[in-house]
PDB file of C-alpha atoms in Angstrom:
ATOM      1  CA  UNK A 291     155.805 132.605 174.953  1.00  0.00           C
ATOM      2  CA  UNK A 292     153.793 129.448 174.546  1.00  0.00           C
ATOM      3  CA  UNK A 293     150.032 129.702 174.733  1.00  0.00           C
ATOM      4  CA  UNK A 294     148.821 126.244 175.790  1.00  0.00           C
ATOM      5  CA  UNK A 295     145.597 126.267 173.768  1.00  0.00           C
ATOM      6  CA  UNK A 296     147.029 127.432 170.452  1.00  0.00           C
ATOM      7  CA  UNK A 297     150.406 125.743 170.551  1.00  0.00           C
ATOM      8  CA  UNK A 298     149.742 122.463 172.366  1.00  0.00           C
ATOM      9  CA  UNK A 299     146.082 121.496 172.659  1.00  0.00           C
ATOM     10  CA  UNK A 300     144.849 122.372 169.178  1.00  0.00           C
ATOM     11  CA  UNK A 301     147.822 120.806 167.315  1.00  0.00           C
ATOM     12  CA  UNK A 302     147.506 117.647 169.451  1.00  0.00           C
ATOM     13  CA  UNK A 303     143.797 117.437 168.707  1.00  0.00           C
ATOM     14  CA  UNK A 304     144.447 118.016 165.018  1.00  0.00           C
ATOM     15  CA  UNK A 305     147.108 115.283 165.006  1.00  0.00           C
ATOM     16  CA  UNK A 306     144.546 112.907 166.499  1.00  0.00           C
ATOM     17  CA  UNK A 307     141.954 113.929 163.886  1.00  0.00           C
ATOM     18  CA  UNK A 308     144.556 113.548 161.138  1.00  0.00           C
ATOM     19  CA  UNK A 309     145.534 110.101 162.363  1.00  0.00           C
ATOM     20  CA  UNK A 310     141.894 109.020 162.397  1.00  0.00           C
ATOM     21  CA  UNK A 311     141.283 110.475 158.926  1.00  0.00           C
ATOM     22  CA  UNK A 312     144.452 108.894 157.516  1.00  0.00           C
ATOM     23  CA  UNK A 313     143.632 105.517 159.040  1.00  0.00           C
ATOM     24  CA  UNK A 314     140.069 105.488 157.700  1.00  0.00           C
ATOM     25  CA  UNK A 315     141.257 106.699 154.284  1.00  0.00           C
ATOM     26  CA  UNK A 316     143.879 103.933 154.197  1.00  0.00           C
ATOM     27  CA  UNK A 317     141.223 101.349 155.072  1.00  0.00           C
ATOM     28  CA  UNK A 318     138.892 102.798 152.424  1.00  0.00           C
ATOM     29  CA  UNK A 319     141.412 102.460 149.585  1.00  0.00           C
ATOM     30  CA  UNK A 320     143.059  99.179 150.634  1.00  0.00           C
ATOM     31  CA  UNK A 321     140.157  97.263 152.137  1.00  0.00           C
ATOM     32  CA  UNK A 322     137.541  95.227 150.343  1.00  0.00           C
ATOM     33  CA  UNK A 323     135.635  97.711 148.187  1.00  0.00           C
ATOM     34  CA  UNK A 324     132.387  95.728 148.329  1.00  0.00           C
ATOM     35  CA  UNK A 325     129.409  96.874 146.273  1.00  0.00           C
ATOM     36  CA  UNK A 326     130.309 100.318 144.908  1.00  0.00           C
ATOM     37  CA  UNK A 327     128.213 102.708 142.864  1.00  0.00           C
ATOM     38  CA  UNK A 328     130.823 103.028 140.105  1.00  0.00           C
ATOM     39  CA  UNK A 329     130.065  99.747 138.246  1.00  0.00           C
ATOM     40  CA  UNK A 330     126.307 100.420 138.348  1.00  0.00           C
ATOM     41  CA  UNK A 331     126.763 103.999 137.144  1.00  0.00           C
ATOM     42  CA  UNK A 332     129.247 103.053 134.407  1.00  0.00           C
ATOM     43  CA  UNK A 333     127.004 100.209 133.225  1.00  0.00           C
ATOM     44  CA  UNK A 334     124.047 102.578 132.795  1.00  0.00           C
ATOM     45  CA  UNK A 335     125.991 105.378 131.041  1.00  0.00           C
ATOM     46  CA  UNK A 336     124.932 104.219 127.508  1.00  0.00           C
ATOM     47  CA  UNK A 337     121.257 104.692 128.519  1.00  0.00           C
ATOM     48  CA  UNK A 338     121.798 108.184 129.915  1.00  0.00           C
ATOM     49  CA  UNK A 339     121.883 110.099 126.618  1.00  0.00           C
ATOM     50  CA  UNK A 340     125.457 111.327 127.078  1.00  0.00           C
ATOM     51  CA  UNK A 341     128.664 109.311 126.992  1.00  0.00           C
ATOM     52  CA  UNK A 342     130.637 111.281 129.618  1.00  0.00           C
ATOM     53  CA  UNK A 343     130.076 109.379 132.896  1.00  0.00           C
ATOM     54  CA  UNK A 344     130.401 112.493 135.081  1.00  0.00           C
ATOM     55  CA  UNK A 345     127.802 114.389 133.048  1.00  0.00           C
ATOM     56  CA  UNK A 346     125.420 111.430 133.104  1.00  0.00           C
ATOM     57  CA  UNK A 347     125.742 111.198 136.896  1.00  0.00           C
ATOM     58  CA  UNK A 348     125.237 114.956 137.303  1.00  0.00           C
ATOM     59  CA  UNK A 349     122.412 115.555 134.834  1.00  0.00           C
ATOM     60  CA  UNK A 350     120.688 112.177 134.744  1.00  0.00           C
ATOM     61  CA  UNK A 351     121.257 109.814 137.685  1.00  0.00           C
ATOM     62  CA  UNK A 352     121.533 112.615 140.230  1.00  0.00           C
ATOM     63  CA  UNK A 353     119.646 115.351 138.391  1.00  0.00           C
ATOM     64  CA  UNK A 354     117.672 116.085 141.549  1.00  0.00           C
ATOM     65  CA  UNK A 355     120.890 116.982 143.298  1.00  0.00           C
ATOM     66  CA  UNK A 356     121.932 119.255 140.438  1.00  0.00           C
ATOM     67  CA  UNK A 357     118.603 121.098 140.549  1.00  0.00           C
ATOM     68  CA  UNK A 358     119.217 121.812 144.233  1.00  0.00           C
ATOM     69  CA  UNK A 359     122.721 122.960 143.319  1.00  0.00           C
ATOM     70  CA  UNK A 360     121.287 125.589 140.967  1.00  0.00           C
ATOM     71  CA  UNK A 361     119.029 126.583 143.844  1.00  0.00           C
ATOM     72  CA  UNK A 362     122.043 126.986 146.170  1.00  0.00           C
ATOM     73  CA  UNK A 363     123.694 129.347 143.676  1.00  0.00           C
ATOM     74  CA  UNK A 364     120.479 131.344 143.333  1.00  0.00           C
ATOM     75  CA  UNK A 365     119.987 131.499 147.112  1.00  0.00           C
ATOM     76  CA  UNK A 366     123.555 132.751 147.600  1.00  0.00           C
ATOM     77  CA  UNK A 367     123.023 135.491 145.022  1.00  0.00           C
ATOM     78  CA  UNK A 368     119.710 136.520 146.610  1.00  0.00           C
ATOM     79  CA  UNK A 369     121.515 136.686 149.951  1.00  0.00           C
ATOM     80  CA  UNK A 370     124.195 138.946 148.455  1.00  0.00           C
ATOM     81  CA  UNK A 371     121.557 141.168 146.840  1.00  0.00           C
ATOM     82  CA  UNK A 372     119.665 141.487 150.103  1.00  0.00           C
ATOM     83  CA  UNK A 373     122.747 143.007 151.771  1.00  0.00           C
ATOM     84  CA  UNK A 374     122.669 146.194 149.734  1.00  0.00           C
ATOM     85  CA  UNK A 375     123.687 147.538 146.373  1.00  0.00           C
ATOM     86  CA  UNK A 376     127.019 146.987 144.702  1.00  0.00           C
ATOM     87  CA  UNK A 377     129.740 149.568 145.034  1.00  0.00           C
ATOM     88  CA  UNK A 378     130.772 152.037 142.396  1.00  0.00           C
ATOM     89  CA  UNK A 379     133.040 149.465 140.763  1.00  0.00           C
ATOM     90  CA  UNK A 380     136.518 149.968 139.408  1.00  0.00           C
ATOM     91  CA  UNK A 381     137.550 152.958 137.353  1.00  0.00           C
ATOM     92  CA  UNK A 382     137.606 152.543 133.577  1.00  0.00           C
ATOM     93  CA  UNK A 383     140.681 150.700 132.364  1.00  0.00           C
ATOM     94  CA  UNK A 384     143.453 152.173 130.276  1.00  0.00           C
ATOM     95  CA  UNK A 385     143.504 151.318 126.582  1.00  0.00           C
ATOM     96  CA  UNK A 386     145.861 148.321 126.866  1.00  0.00           C
ATOM     97  CA  UNK A 387     143.724 146.456 129.427  1.00  0.00           C
ATOM     98  CA  UNK A 388     140.550 147.508 127.646  1.00  0.00           C
ATOM     99  CA  UNK A 389     141.859 146.126 124.365  1.00  0.00           C
ATOM    100  CA  UNK A 390     142.906 142.877 126.007  1.00  0.00           C
ATOM    101  CA  UNK A 391     139.487 142.480 127.636  1.00  0.00           C
ATOM    102  CA  UNK A 392     137.769 143.231 124.337  1.00  0.00           C
ATOM    103  CA  UNK A 393     139.758 140.377 122.811  1.00  0.00           C
ATOM    104  CA  UNK A 394     139.421 137.889 125.627  1.00  0.00           C
ATOM    105  CA  UNK A 395     135.712 138.178 126.444  1.00  0.00           C
ATOM    106  CA  UNK A 396     134.507 136.869 123.039  1.00  0.00           C
ATOM    107  CA  UNK A 397     137.075 134.052 123.295  1.00  0.00           C
ATOM    108  CA  UNK A 398     135.763 133.131 126.753  1.00  0.00           C
ATOM    109  CA  UNK A 399     132.179 133.091 125.465  1.00  0.00           C
ATOM    110  CA  UNK A 400     133.249 130.855 122.551  1.00  0.00           C
ATOM    111  CA  UNK A 401     135.086 128.491 124.918  1.00  0.00           C
ATOM    112  CA  UNK A 402     132.002 128.392 127.150  1.00  0.00           C
ATOM    113  CA  UNK A 403     129.918 127.232 124.200  1.00  0.00           C
ATOM    114  CA  UNK A 404     132.525 124.609 123.368  1.00  0.00           C
ATOM    115  CA  UNK A 405     132.691 123.423 126.990  1.00  0.00           C
ATOM    116  CA  UNK A 406     128.907 123.093 127.107  1.00  0.00           C
ATOM    117  CA  UNK A 407     128.819 120.964 123.950  1.00  0.00           C
ATOM    118  CA  UNK A 408     131.882 118.835 124.705  1.00  0.00           C
ATOM    119  CA  UNK A 409     130.490 117.946 128.149  1.00  0.00           C
ATOM    120  CA  UNK A 410     128.338 115.261 126.514  1.00  0.00           C
ATOM    121  CA  UNK A 411     131.338 113.032 125.773  1.00  0.00           C
ATOM    122  CA  UNK A 412     134.441 114.489 127.453  1.00  0.00           C
ATOM    123  CA  UNK A 413     135.261 116.477 130.607  1.00  0.00           C
ATOM    124  CA  UNK A 414     133.212 119.659 130.482  1.00  0.00           C
ATOM    125  CA  UNK A 415     129.592 120.605 130.998  1.00  0.00           C
ATOM    126  CA  UNK A 416     127.330 123.283 132.361  1.00  0.00           C
ATOM    127  CA  UNK A 417     129.357 124.173 135.436  1.00  0.00           C
ATOM    128  CA  UNK A 418     132.657 124.540 133.598  1.00  0.00           C
ATOM    129  CA  UNK A 419     130.977 126.552 130.828  1.00  0.00           C
ATOM    130  CA  UNK A 420     129.188 128.706 133.403  1.00  0.00           C
ATOM    131  CA  UNK A 421     132.484 129.333 135.186  1.00  0.00           C
ATOM    132  CA  UNK A 422     134.012 130.555 131.901  1.00  0.00           C
ATOM    133  CA  UNK A 423     131.058 132.900 131.309  1.00  0.00           C
ATOM    134  CA  UNK A 424     131.343 134.126 134.881  1.00  0.00           C
ATOM    135  CA  UNK A 425     135.046 134.808 134.437  1.00  0.00           C
ATOM    136  CA  UNK A 426     134.234 136.861 131.336  1.00  0.00           C
ATOM    137  CA  UNK A 427     131.949 138.946 133.563  1.00  0.00           C
ATOM    138  CA  UNK A 428     134.657 139.281 136.223  1.00  0.00           C
ATOM    139  CA  UNK A 429     137.093 140.446 133.549  1.00  0.00           C
ATOM    140  CA  UNK A 430     134.649 143.100 132.352  1.00  0.00           C
ATOM    141  CA  UNK A 431     134.089 144.237 135.934  1.00  0.00           C
ATOM    142  CA  UNK A 432     137.845 144.522 136.537  1.00  0.00           C
ATOM    143  CA  UNK A 433     138.191 146.629 133.399  1.00  0.00           C
ATOM    144  CA  UNK A 434     135.692 149.130 134.811  1.00  0.00           C
ATOM    145  CA  UNK A 435     132.400 148.006 133.291  1.00  0.00           C
ATOM    146  CA  UNK A 436     130.170 148.737 136.224  1.00  0.00           C
ATOM    147  CA  UNK A 437     127.644 145.958 135.659  1.00  0.00           C
ATOM    148  CA  UNK A 438     130.138 143.379 134.362  1.00  0.00           C
ATOM    149  CA  UNK A 439     128.361 143.249 131.015  1.00  0.00           C
ATOM    150  CA  UNK A 440     125.158 141.993 132.669  1.00  0.00           C
ATOM    151  CA  UNK A 441     121.741 143.226 131.499  1.00  0.00           C
ATOM    152  CA  UNK A 442     119.471 145.497 133.551  1.00  0.00           C
ATOM    153  CA  UNK A 443     118.080 144.132 136.796  1.00  0.00           C
ATOM    154  CA  UNK A 444     114.744 142.962 135.415  1.00  0.00           C
ATOM    155  CA  UNK A 445     116.352 140.826 132.737  1.00  0.00           C
ATOM    156  CA  UNK A 446     119.135 139.736 135.076  1.00  0.00           C
ATOM    157  CA  UNK A 447     116.541 138.323 137.489  1.00  0.00           C
ATOM    158  CA  UNK A 448     115.132 136.165 134.691  1.00  0.00           C
ATOM    159  CA  UNK A 449     118.643 135.092 133.656  1.00  0.00           C
ATOM    160  CA  UNK A 450     119.804 133.984 137.108  1.00  0.00           C
ATOM    161  CA  UNK A 451     116.554 132.087 137.742  1.00  0.00           C
ATOM    162  CA  UNK A 452     116.734 130.313 134.392  1.00  0.00           C
ATOM    163  CA  UNK A 453     118.643 127.239 135.633  1.00  0.00           C
ATOM    164  CA  UNK A 454     116.248 126.395 138.448  1.00  0.00           C
ATOM    165  CA  UNK A 455     113.238 127.300 136.296  1.00  0.00           C
ATOM    166  CA  UNK A 456     114.108 125.176 133.252  1.00  0.00           C
ATOM    167  CA  UNK A 457     115.297 122.233 135.352  1.00  0.00           C
ATOM    168  CA  UNK A 458     112.215 122.206 137.595  1.00  0.00           C
ATOM    169  CA  UNK A 459     109.863 122.787 134.654  1.00  0.00           C
ATOM    170  CA  UNK A 460     111.389 119.879 132.727  1.00  0.00           C
ATOM    171  CA  UNK A 461     110.993 117.660 135.774  1.00  0.00           C
ATOM    172  CA  UNK A 462     107.368 118.661 136.305  1.00  0.00           C
ATOM    173  CA  UNK A 463     106.483 118.219 132.606  1.00  0.00           C
ATOM    174  CA  UNK A 464     108.044 114.750 132.683  1.00  0.00           C
ATOM    175  CA  UNK A 465     105.847 113.974 135.683  1.00  0.00           C
ATOM    176  CA  UNK A 466     102.810 115.101 133.652  1.00  0.00           C
ATOM    177  CA  UNK A 467     103.768 112.614 130.950  1.00  0.00           C
ATOM    178  CA  UNK A 468     103.899 109.819 133.486  1.00  0.00           C
ATOM    179  CA  UNK A 469     107.649 109.536 134.101  1.00  0.00           C
ATOM    180  CA  UNK A 470     109.208 110.331 137.439  1.00  0.00           C
ATOM    181  CA  UNK A 471     110.528 113.775 138.349  1.00  0.00           C
ATOM    182  CA  UNK A 472     113.574 114.322 136.078  1.00  0.00           C
ATOM    183  CA  UNK A 473     113.403 110.726 134.817  1.00  0.00           C
ATOM    184  CA  UNK A 474     114.099 111.151 131.115  1.00  0.00           C
ATOM    185  CA  UNK A 475     112.262 108.932 128.614  1.00  0.00           C
ATOM    186  CA  UNK A 476     114.561 106.915 126.343  1.00  0.00           C
ATOM    187  CA  UNK A 477     115.540 108.790 123.196  1.00  0.00           C
ATOM    188  CA  UNK A 478     114.848 112.266 124.581  1.00  0.00           C
ATOM    189  CA  UNK A 479     117.493 112.223 127.300  1.00  0.00           C
ATOM    190  CA  UNK A 480     120.207 113.880 125.205  1.00  0.00           C
ATOM    191  CA  UNK A 481     118.068 116.852 124.183  1.00  0.00           C
ATOM    192  CA  UNK A 482     116.546 117.317 127.607  1.00  0.00           C
ATOM    193  CA  UNK A 483     120.014 117.284 129.178  1.00  0.00           C
ATOM    194  CA  UNK A 484     121.271 119.764 126.575  1.00  0.00           C
ATOM    195  CA  UNK A 485     118.313 122.102 127.219  1.00  0.00           C
ATOM    196  CA  UNK A 486     118.851 122.035 130.962  1.00  0.00           C
ATOM    197  CA  UNK A 487     122.605 122.478 130.567  1.00  0.00           C
ATOM    198  CA  UNK A 488     122.217 125.456 128.226  1.00  0.00           C
ATOM    199  CA  UNK A 489     119.859 127.230 130.619  1.00  0.00           C
ATOM    200  CA  UNK A 490     122.106 126.314 133.535  1.00  0.00           C
ATOM    201  CA  UNK A 491     125.224 127.641 131.783  1.00  0.00           C
ATOM    202  CA  UNK A 492     123.612 131.043 131.232  1.00  0.00           C
ATOM    203  CA  UNK A 493     122.273 131.106 134.795  1.00  0.00           C
ATOM    204  CA  UNK A 494     125.569 130.029 136.398  1.00  0.00           C
ATOM    205  CA  UNK A 495     127.589 132.524 134.355  1.00  0.00           C
ATOM    206  CA  UNK A 496     125.237 135.405 135.186  1.00  0.00           C
ATOM    207  CA  UNK A 497     125.063 134.370 138.859  1.00  0.00           C
ATOM    208  CA  UNK A 498     128.842 134.182 139.281  1.00  0.00           C
ATOM    209  CA  UNK A 499     129.397 137.536 137.565  1.00  0.00           C
ATOM    210  CA  UNK A 500     126.591 139.154 139.592  1.00  0.00           C
ATOM    211  CA  UNK A 501     127.965 137.648 142.812  1.00  0.00           C
ATOM    212  CA  UNK A 502     131.375 139.132 142.004  1.00  0.00           C
ATOM    213  CA  UNK A 503     129.813 142.615 141.915  1.00  0.00           C
ATOM    214  CA  UNK A 504     128.972 142.055 145.586  1.00  0.00           C
ATOM    215  CA  UNK A 505     125.510 143.589 145.732  1.00  0.00           C
ATOM    216  CA  UNK A 506     122.389 144.479 143.825  1.00  0.00           C
ATOM    217  CA  UNK A 507     123.210 145.977 140.430  1.00  0.00           C
ATOM    218  CA  UNK A 508     123.107 149.745 140.149  1.00  0.00           C
ATOM    219  CA  UNK A 509     119.824 151.293 139.087  1.00  0.00           C
ATOM    220  CA  UNK A 510     121.264 152.869 135.943  1.00  0.00           C
ATOM    221  CA  UNK A 511     123.456 150.278 134.278  1.00  0.00           C
ATOM    222  CA  UNK A 512     124.512 152.633 131.499  1.00  0.00           C
ATOM    223  CA  UNK A 513     126.207 155.165 133.776  1.00  0.00           C
ATOM    224  CA  UNK A 514     129.794 154.261 134.450  1.00  0.00           C
ATOM    225  CA  UNK A 515     130.038 152.033 131.411  1.00  0.00           C
ATOM    226  CA  UNK A 516     133.174 152.586 129.443  1.00  0.00           C
ATOM    227  CA  UNK A 517     131.992 151.181 126.148  1.00  0.00           C
TER     228      UNK A 517
ATOM    229  CA  UNK B 755     149.942  98.243 138.635  1.00  0.00           C
ATOM    230  CA  UNK B 756     147.643  98.056 141.644  1.00  0.00           C
ATOM    231  CA  UNK B 757     150.517  99.148 143.880  1.00  0.00           C
ATOM    232  CA  UNK B 758     151.030 102.190 141.684  1.00  0.00           C
ATOM    233  CA  UNK B 759     147.334 103.076 141.948  1.00  0.00           C
ATOM    234  CA  UNK B 760     147.485 102.645 145.710  1.00  0.00           C
ATOM    235  CA  UNK B 761     150.548 104.902 146.050  1.00  0.00           C
ATOM    236  CA  UNK B 762     148.913 107.599 143.908  1.00  0.00           C
ATOM    237  CA  UNK B 763     145.742 107.366 145.999  1.00  0.00           C
ATOM    238  CA  UNK B 764     147.677 107.553 149.263  1.00  0.00           C
ATOM    239  CA  UNK B 765     149.778 110.495 148.011  1.00  0.00           C
ATOM    240  CA  UNK B 766     146.748 112.498 146.847  1.00  0.00           C
ATOM    241  CA  UNK B 767     144.528 111.491 149.752  1.00  0.00           C
ATOM    242  CA  UNK B 768     147.317 112.142 152.250  1.00  0.00           C
ATOM    243  CA  UNK B 769     147.899 115.631 150.834  1.00  0.00           C
ATOM    244  CA  UNK B 770     144.152 116.182 151.034  1.00  0.00           C
ATOM    245  CA  UNK B 771     144.135 115.214 154.709  1.00  0.00           C
ATOM    246  CA  UNK B 772     147.087 117.568 155.368  1.00  0.00           C
ATOM    247  CA  UNK B 773     145.200 120.397 153.611  1.00  0.00           C
ATOM    248  CA  UNK B 774     142.114 119.693 155.757  1.00  0.00           C
ATOM    249  CA  UNK B 775     144.212 119.790 158.937  1.00  0.00           C
ATOM    250  CA  UNK B 776     146.011 123.017 157.931  1.00  0.00           C
ATOM    251  CA  UNK B 777     142.674 124.641 157.122  1.00  0.00           C
ATOM    252  CA  UNK B 778     141.131 123.464 160.378  1.00  0.00           C
ATOM    253  CA  UNK B 779     144.111 124.773 162.376  1.00  0.00           C
ATOM    254  CA  UNK B 780     143.960 128.155 160.656  1.00  0.00           C
ATOM    255  CA  UNK B 781     140.188 128.309 161.168  1.00  0.00           C
ATOM    256  CA  UNK B 782     140.537 127.672 164.907  1.00  0.00           C
ATOM    257  CA  UNK B 783     143.558 129.893 165.606  1.00  0.00           C
ATOM    258  CA  UNK B 784     142.999 133.061 163.561  1.00  0.00           C
ATOM    259  CA  UNK B 785     140.338 135.580 164.489  1.00  0.00           C
ATOM    260  CA  UNK B 786     140.089 137.587 161.249  1.00  0.00           C
ATOM    261  CA  UNK B 787     137.059 136.746 159.131  1.00  0.00           C
ATOM    262  CA  UNK B 788     138.952 136.679 155.844  1.00  0.00           C
ATOM    263  CA  UNK B 789     141.525 134.233 157.204  1.00  0.00           C
ATOM    264  CA  UNK B 790     138.742 131.964 158.462  1.00  0.00           C
ATOM    265  CA  UNK B 791     137.146 132.098 155.036  1.00  0.00           C
ATOM    266  CA  UNK B 792     140.398 131.149 153.302  1.00  0.00           C
ATOM    267  CA  UNK B 793     140.844 128.377 155.877  1.00  0.00           C
ATOM    268  CA  UNK B 794     137.408 126.938 155.100  1.00  0.00           C
ATOM    269  CA  UNK B 795     138.202 127.001 151.391  1.00  0.00           C
ATOM    270  CA  UNK B 796     141.480 125.220 152.092  1.00  0.00           C
ATOM    271  CA  UNK B 797     139.592 122.524 154.001  1.00  0.00           C
ATOM    272  CA  UNK B 798     137.213 122.220 151.063  1.00  0.00           C
ATOM    273  CA  UNK B 799     140.138 121.795 148.653  1.00  0.00           C
ATOM    274  CA  UNK B 800     141.450 119.029 150.924  1.00  0.00           C
ATOM    275  CA  UNK B 801     138.108 117.230 150.872  1.00  0.00           C
ATOM    276  CA  UNK B 802     138.007 117.463 147.056  1.00  0.00           C
ATOM    277  CA  UNK B 803     141.525 115.999 146.962  1.00  0.00           C
ATOM    278  CA  UNK B 804     140.410 113.047 149.083  1.00  0.00           C
ATOM    279  CA  UNK B 805     137.315 112.427 146.932  1.00  0.00           C
ATOM    280  CA  UNK B 806     139.316 112.567 143.691  1.00  0.00           C
ATOM    281  CA  UNK B 807     141.882 110.182 145.217  1.00  0.00           C
ATOM    282  CA  UNK B 808     139.138 107.713 146.123  1.00  0.00           C
ATOM    283  CA  UNK B 809     137.731 107.936 142.579  1.00  0.00           C
ATOM    284  CA  UNK B 810     141.101 107.181 140.943  1.00  0.00           C
ATOM    285  CA  UNK B 811     141.362 103.649 139.549  1.00  0.00           C
ATOM    286  CA  UNK B 812     144.462 103.716 137.398  1.00  0.00           C
ATOM    287  CA  UNK B 813     145.490 105.701 134.368  1.00  0.00           C
ATOM    288  CA  UNK B 814     143.765 103.396 131.855  1.00  0.00           C
ATOM    289  CA  UNK B 815     140.435 102.795 133.597  1.00  0.00           C
ATOM    290  CA  UNK B 816     137.852 105.594 133.775  1.00  0.00           C
ATOM    291  CA  UNK B 817     137.540 107.034 137.306  1.00  0.00           C
ATOM    292  CA  UNK B 818     134.503 106.455 139.514  1.00  0.00           C
ATOM    293  CA  UNK B 819     132.112 109.176 138.238  1.00  0.00           C
ATOM    294  CA  UNK B 820     130.094 109.504 141.455  1.00  0.00           C
ATOM    295  CA  UNK B 821     132.817 111.171 143.603  1.00  0.00           C
ATOM    296  CA  UNK B 822     133.697 113.375 140.606  1.00  0.00           C
ATOM    297  CA  UNK B 823     130.109 114.620 140.421  1.00  0.00           C
ATOM    298  CA  UNK B 824     130.217 115.190 144.191  1.00  0.00           C
ATOM    299  CA  UNK B 825     133.376 117.288 143.802  1.00  0.00           C
ATOM    300  CA  UNK B 826     131.733 119.423 141.084  1.00  0.00           C
ATOM    301  CA  UNK B 827     128.719 119.956 143.353  1.00  0.00           C
ATOM    302  CA  UNK B 828     131.044 120.775 146.222  1.00  0.00           C
ATOM    303  CA  UNK B 829     132.980 123.369 144.225  1.00  0.00           C
ATOM    304  CA  UNK B 830     129.766 125.178 143.295  1.00  0.00           C
ATOM    305  CA  UNK B 831     128.516 125.188 146.871  1.00  0.00           C
ATOM    306  CA  UNK B 832     131.932 126.361 148.133  1.00  0.00           C
ATOM    307  CA  UNK B 833     132.025 129.228 145.636  1.00  0.00           C
ATOM    308  CA  UNK B 834     128.510 130.398 146.501  1.00  0.00           C
ATOM    309  CA  UNK B 835     129.135 130.128 150.243  1.00  0.00           C
ATOM    310  CA  UNK B 836     132.394 132.086 149.876  1.00  0.00           C
ATOM    311  CA  UNK B 837     130.704 134.827 147.856  1.00  0.00           C
ATOM    312  CA  UNK B 838     127.897 135.125 150.397  1.00  0.00           C
ATOM    313  CA  UNK B 839     130.359 135.172 153.310  1.00  0.00           C
ATOM    314  CA  UNK B 840     132.434 137.892 151.613  1.00  0.00           C
ATOM    315  CA  UNK B 841     129.289 139.978 151.146  1.00  0.00           C
ATOM    316  CA  UNK B 842     128.439 139.479 154.832  1.00  0.00           C
ATOM    317  CA  UNK B 843     131.970 140.497 155.803  1.00  0.00           C
ATOM    318  CA  UNK B 844     131.789 143.649 153.661  1.00  0.00           C
ATOM    319  CA  UNK B 845     128.482 144.596 155.246  1.00  0.00           C
ATOM    320  CA  UNK B 846     129.893 143.979 158.740  1.00  0.00           C
ATOM    321  CA  UNK B 847     132.817 146.285 157.972  1.00  0.00           C
ATOM    322  CA  UNK B 848     130.392 148.987 156.809  1.00  0.00           C
ATOM    323  CA  UNK B 849     128.422 148.678 160.055  1.00  0.00           C
ATOM    324  CA  UNK B 850     131.588 148.933 162.146  1.00  0.00           C
ATOM    325  CA  UNK B 851     132.654 152.216 160.549  1.00  0.00           C
TER     326      UNK B 851
END
């Protein structure tokens, strides 16, 4: 039987929305582009301290936005923690999976370091590196490590706050020296970006792994560990 | 060359719009929380598709970095929102029992 809302009204409305979206998208890509941000951003990339345009937009031109992004991740994790403690986790893995995890986790950490460094001049950066670290944590959790290889709660709190802390502190110190908030002085930009990205990588990786556990870490991280 | 760029943009952007519509439909029609969550993520993937399509300027020219940075930001926000929503859903299930 045909329900009028689900089978007629909503699809018709969606078709109308799709038509509008398609039309405006077509106009956006065919019409006169006008003054776009891309030429301005690409022209200023040599001054930004890194040669990868995406990284220079993220960590230099729109660094403010990236700081708030770290804050979003932190807020989501705090929300998850406030909902209760994590479950008992998965049971310890059999030797084959355990051996595979033992091989893959160091590789993931190495690739995260590579991703962080290569982000200065090629696709990569703090978020990709953090995602790799986080996936290492997820792998450990799936293999039965109850805390996904994360440190005890006190240290974990420092780790997940590191991104926001280092980014905001850098911005405030730059203000003290007379530059704007997160406006890097010429010559220092590369090292400041690298510092922020390193802290952010650790924070993002820890946050993603901790979010995967789905609650506050258990009080005794050693119990339930397989290694 | 410009025609090729335009076709690629329309193909990617059009698929993005279809993904957005499919996600929106699923979000409106299905009652289960998990399906709504997947639907929202599908819509997000569609929006990222559209942004990447707008940024594309041919295989030899570097893409517009600003939409790319927006997509990276969007992915992070989508992941955190999904994790938080899953935690909420788990807690709701516990309360129901």
